[in-house]
C-alpha cells in the first residue's frame, strides 16, 4: 500500500474557529496515526473575500496548536498554471464550453424548472472564452456512488443536482471544484478529511477527477459542530475565532467533539497530539449531526 497523504485546506476568508479546528485535527490525526504525511494548503482563490493577513493568522493559529505540516504550506494563488492546464485538457476533449448566463437568468430558470441543475442552454452556442464562464460538459454517466468513511454510502446524479457546473467564473476566477481536484491529485492526497458541509461537492469532484483521468482519493466528512441555537459553526455565522492562548484546551474540546474518549491531562500541545495520535479511533466519529 502507498503512503497515506492527508491535508487541511482552509480558505483564508476569516480566522479559524472550533469547526475548522475539528477538520484540521481529524485530518492531522488520520495522517499521523497511519504514519503518513499531512499538508496544509491555503485555498486563496478569491482575493475579494480574503481579508489582508488572514492566511498568516490561520498559519499562526495552526502553529500555536502545534499542527505542523510536513512541507511549507502551498497557496492556490500560486498554482494557476496547473488549473489552466487542466482546463486546456478538458477543452481538447470537448468537455468545456463557455456560458454567458447571468445570475438573474440562472435564478429565473431554476424557479421555472424547479431544479438546481443548469439546463445546458449555452452548451451548443459556441460562445467566446473571454468574459464568459467556463462549464464542464458532464460525461454520459454522471451518477456517482461513493462510500464516505463516516457518512456511509452516497449517491448523486449530477444531471439532477448541478448539471454542467462552472470551472472558471466569468470574472476569471478558478472555481473551488477545479482547484481542489487539481491540487489533491498534484499533492498525491489519498484521503480528504473535511466538514460535512462539503459532502455535496464530492460527486462533482469525483466526476472531474474521472474527466481528467486523476486518482480518486477516499473521503471522510466530519459531522458539523453547531452552536447553542443549532446553527452550524462557520465564518458566515460569525463563529468566534480560536484563542491561541488556549490552544491545549481547544485541542481537548475538538478531540471530544470528534467522539473520542477523554485522554489523561497533558501538559502541552505536543504531548496531547502524541497521545491523541495513539488513541485516535476513526470509528468513534459519529455520523449524526
Ligand atoms: N477551502 C475549503 C474551506 O475552507 C475546504 C476545501 C476542502 O477541504 O476540500 O471550506
Short mmCIF file of N, CA, C and O in Angstrom, two decimals, residues 142-187:
data_model
loop_
_atom_site.label_atom_id
_atom_site.label_comp_id
_atom_site.label_asym_id
_atom_site.label_seq_id
_atom_site.Cartn_x
_atom_site.Cartn_y
_atom_site.Cartn_z
N UNK A 142 -23.21 10.60 -15.38
CA UNK A 142 -22.76 11.43 -14.26
C UNK A 142 -23.41 11.06 -12.93
O UNK A 142 -23.62 11.92 -12.08
N UNK A 143 -23.72 9.76 -12.75
CA UNK A 143 -24.28 9.33 -11.47
C UNK A 143 -23.16 8.65 -10.69
O UNK A 143 -22.55 7.71 -11.20
N UNK A 144 -22.89 9.15 -9.50
CA UNK A 144 -21.76 8.62 -8.73
C UNK A 144 -22.21 8.00 -7.43
O UNK A 144 -23.10 8.52 -6.75
N UNK A 145 -21.55 6.90 -7.09
CA UNK A 145 -21.74 6.26 -5.79
C UNK A 145 -20.36 6.29 -5.13
O UNK A 145 -19.37 5.96 -5.78
N UNK A 146 -20.31 6.67 -3.90
CA UNK A 146 -19.05 6.55 -3.17
C UNK A 146 -19.36 6.29 -1.70
O UNK A 146 -20.45 6.61 -1.22
N UNK A 147 -18.37 5.70 -1.03
CA UNK A 147 -18.58 5.40 0.38
C UNK A 147 -17.75 6.35 1.22
O UNK A 147 -16.51 6.34 1.14
N UNK A 148 -18.43 7.19 1.94
CA UNK A 148 -17.75 8.10 2.84
C UNK A 148 -17.45 7.36 4.14
O UNK A 148 -18.31 6.61 4.63
N UNK A 149 -16.25 7.57 4.69
CA UNK A 149 -15.84 6.80 5.87
C UNK A 149 -16.73 7.07 7.08
O UNK A 149 -16.80 6.24 7.99
N UNK A 150 -17.41 8.18 7.13
CA UNK A 150 -18.31 8.47 8.25
C UNK A 150 -19.77 8.49 7.79
O UNK A 150 -20.63 7.85 8.39
N UNK A 151 -20.04 9.18 6.71
CA UNK A 151 -21.44 9.36 6.28
C UNK A 151 -21.98 8.15 5.53
O UNK A 151 -23.18 8.08 5.27
N UNK A 152 -21.11 7.19 5.17
CA UNK A 152 -21.57 5.97 4.52
C UNK A 152 -21.80 6.14 3.02
O UNK A 152 -21.26 7.06 2.40
N UNK A 153 -22.65 5.28 2.47
CA UNK A 153 -22.86 5.26 1.02
C UNK A 153 -23.58 6.53 0.56
O UNK A 153 -24.62 6.90 1.11
N UNK A 154 -23.02 7.17 -0.45
CA UNK A 154 -23.63 8.38 -1.01
C UNK A 154 -23.88 8.16 -2.49
O UNK A 154 -23.04 7.56 -3.19
N UNK A 155 -24.99 8.67 -2.97
CA UNK A 155 -25.30 8.57 -4.39
C UNK A 155 -25.75 9.93 -4.88
O UNK A 155 -26.55 10.58 -4.22
N UNK A 156 -25.21 10.35 -5.99
CA UNK A 156 -25.67 11.62 -6.56
C UNK A 156 -25.63 11.56 -8.07
O UNK A 156 -24.62 11.15 -8.66
N UNK A 157 -26.72 11.96 -8.69
CA UNK A 157 -26.77 12.06 -10.14
C UNK A 157 -26.63 13.54 -10.49
O UNK A 157 -27.55 14.33 -10.25
N UNK A 158 -25.49 13.89 -11.04
CA UNK A 158 -25.21 15.31 -11.30
C UNK A 158 -26.14 15.92 -12.33
O UNK A 158 -26.31 17.13 -12.38
N UNK A 159 -26.75 15.07 -13.14
CA UNK A 159 -27.72 15.62 -14.09
C UNK A 159 -28.88 16.26 -13.34
O UNK A 159 -29.49 17.22 -13.80
N UNK A 160 -29.19 15.70 -12.16
CA UNK A 160 -30.34 16.20 -11.41
C UNK A 160 -29.98 17.30 -10.41
O UNK A 160 -30.82 18.10 -10.04
N UNK A 161 -28.72 17.31 -9.96
CA UNK A 161 -28.38 18.25 -8.88
C UNK A 161 -27.68 19.51 -9.37
O UNK A 161 -28.02 20.62 -8.96
N UNK A 162 -26.70 19.35 -10.24
CA UNK A 162 -25.92 20.55 -10.65
C UNK A 162 -25.98 20.79 -12.16
O UNK A 162 -25.83 21.92 -12.59
N UNK A 163 -26.11 19.72 -12.94
CA UNK A 163 -25.93 19.86 -14.39
C UNK A 163 -24.47 20.20 -14.67
O UNK A 163 -23.60 20.02 -13.80
N UNK A 164 -24.21 20.72 -15.87
CA UNK A 164 -22.84 21.14 -16.22
C UNK A 164 -22.43 22.25 -15.24
O UNK A 164 -23.12 23.25 -15.13
N UNK A 165 -21.35 22.06 -14.54
CA UNK A 165 -21.03 23.04 -13.50
C UNK A 165 -19.83 23.91 -13.87
O UNK A 165 -19.05 23.57 -14.76
N UNK A 166 -19.71 25.03 -13.18
CA UNK A 166 -18.72 26.06 -13.54
C UNK A 166 -17.33 25.69 -13.03
O UNK A 166 -17.17 25.28 -11.88
N UNK A 167 -16.34 25.83 -13.91
CA UNK A 167 -14.95 25.58 -13.52
C UNK A 167 -14.12 26.87 -13.48
O UNK A 167 -13.11 26.95 -12.80
N UNK A 168 -14.55 27.83 -14.28
CA UNK A 168 -13.92 29.17 -14.20
C UNK A 168 -15.02 30.20 -14.31
O UNK A 168 -15.85 30.11 -15.20
N UNK A 169 -15.02 31.11 -13.37
CA UNK A 169 -16.11 32.08 -13.33
C UNK A 169 -15.94 33.14 -14.41
O UNK A 169 -14.87 33.29 -14.99
N UNK A 170 -17.00 33.89 -14.61
CA UNK A 170 -17.00 34.94 -15.62
C UNK A 170 -15.91 35.99 -15.35
O UNK A 170 -15.32 36.54 -16.26
N UNK A 171 -15.64 36.25 -14.06
CA UNK A 171 -14.62 37.24 -13.72
C UNK A 171 -13.21 36.65 -13.78
O UNK A 171 -12.24 37.28 -13.38
N UNK A 172 -13.08 35.43 -14.29
CA UNK A 172 -11.75 34.83 -14.48
C UNK A 172 -11.27 34.01 -13.30
O UNK A 172 -10.22 33.36 -13.37
N UNK A 173 -12.00 34.02 -12.17
CA UNK A 173 -11.54 33.25 -11.00
C UNK A 173 -11.78 31.75 -11.23
O UNK A 173 -12.83 31.36 -11.75
N UNK A 174 -10.82 30.96 -10.82
CA UNK A 174 -10.98 29.50 -10.92
C UNK A 174 -11.95 29.04 -9.83
O UNK A 174 -11.91 29.53 -8.70
N UNK A 175 -12.79 28.08 -10.19
CA UNK A 175 -13.76 27.58 -9.22
C UNK A 175 -13.09 26.63 -8.23
O UNK A 175 -12.13 25.94 -8.58
N UNK A 176 -13.63 26.62 -7.03
CA UNK A 176 -13.14 25.71 -5.98
C UNK A 176 -13.06 24.27 -6.49
O UNK A 176 -12.07 23.58 -6.27
N UNK A 177 -14.11 23.80 -7.21
CA UNK A 177 -14.15 22.41 -7.67
C UNK A 177 -12.91 22.06 -8.49
O UNK A 177 -12.34 20.98 -8.35
N UNK A 178 -12.53 22.97 -9.37
CA UNK A 178 -11.40 22.70 -10.24
C UNK A 178 -10.09 22.69 -9.44
O UNK A 178 -9.30 21.75 -9.52
N UNK A 179 -9.89 23.75 -8.65
CA UNK A 179 -8.63 23.89 -7.94
C UNK A 179 -8.43 22.74 -6.94
O UNK A 179 -7.33 22.17 -6.83
N UNK A 180 -9.49 22.37 -6.24
CA UNK A 180 -9.35 21.35 -5.20
C UNK A 180 -8.99 19.99 -5.83
O UNK A 180 -8.14 19.25 -5.32
N UNK A 181 -9.60 19.70 -6.97
CA UNK A 181 -9.34 18.42 -7.64
C UNK A 181 -7.91 18.38 -8.20
O UNK A 181 -7.19 17.40 -8.04
N UNK A 182 -7.52 19.47 -8.84
CA UNK A 182 -6.18 19.51 -9.42
C UNK A 182 -5.13 19.40 -8.31
O UNK A 182 -4.16 18.64 -8.41
N UNK A 183 -5.34 20.13 -7.22
CA UNK A 183 -4.34 20.12 -6.14
C UNK A 183 -4.32 18.81 -5.37
O UNK A 183 -3.25 18.31 -5.02
N UNK A 184 -5.48 18.26 -5.08
CA UNK A 184 -5.48 16.98 -4.36
C UNK A 184 -4.70 15.94 -5.17
O UNK A 184 -3.93 15.16 -4.60
N UNK A 185 -4.87 15.97 -6.48
CA UNK A 185 -4.15 15.00 -7.31
C UNK A 185 -2.66 15.34 -7.37
O UNK A 185 -1.81 14.47 -7.17
N UNK A 186 -2.34 16.61 -7.58
CA UNK A 186 -0.93 17.00 -7.71
C UNK A 186 -0.17 16.72 -6.42
O UNK A 186 1.01 16.40 -6.44
N UNK A 187 -0.86 16.84 -5.28
CA UNK A 187 -0.18 16.63 -4.00
C UNK A 187 -0.27 15.18 -3.53
O UNK A 187 0.17 14.85 -2.45
#
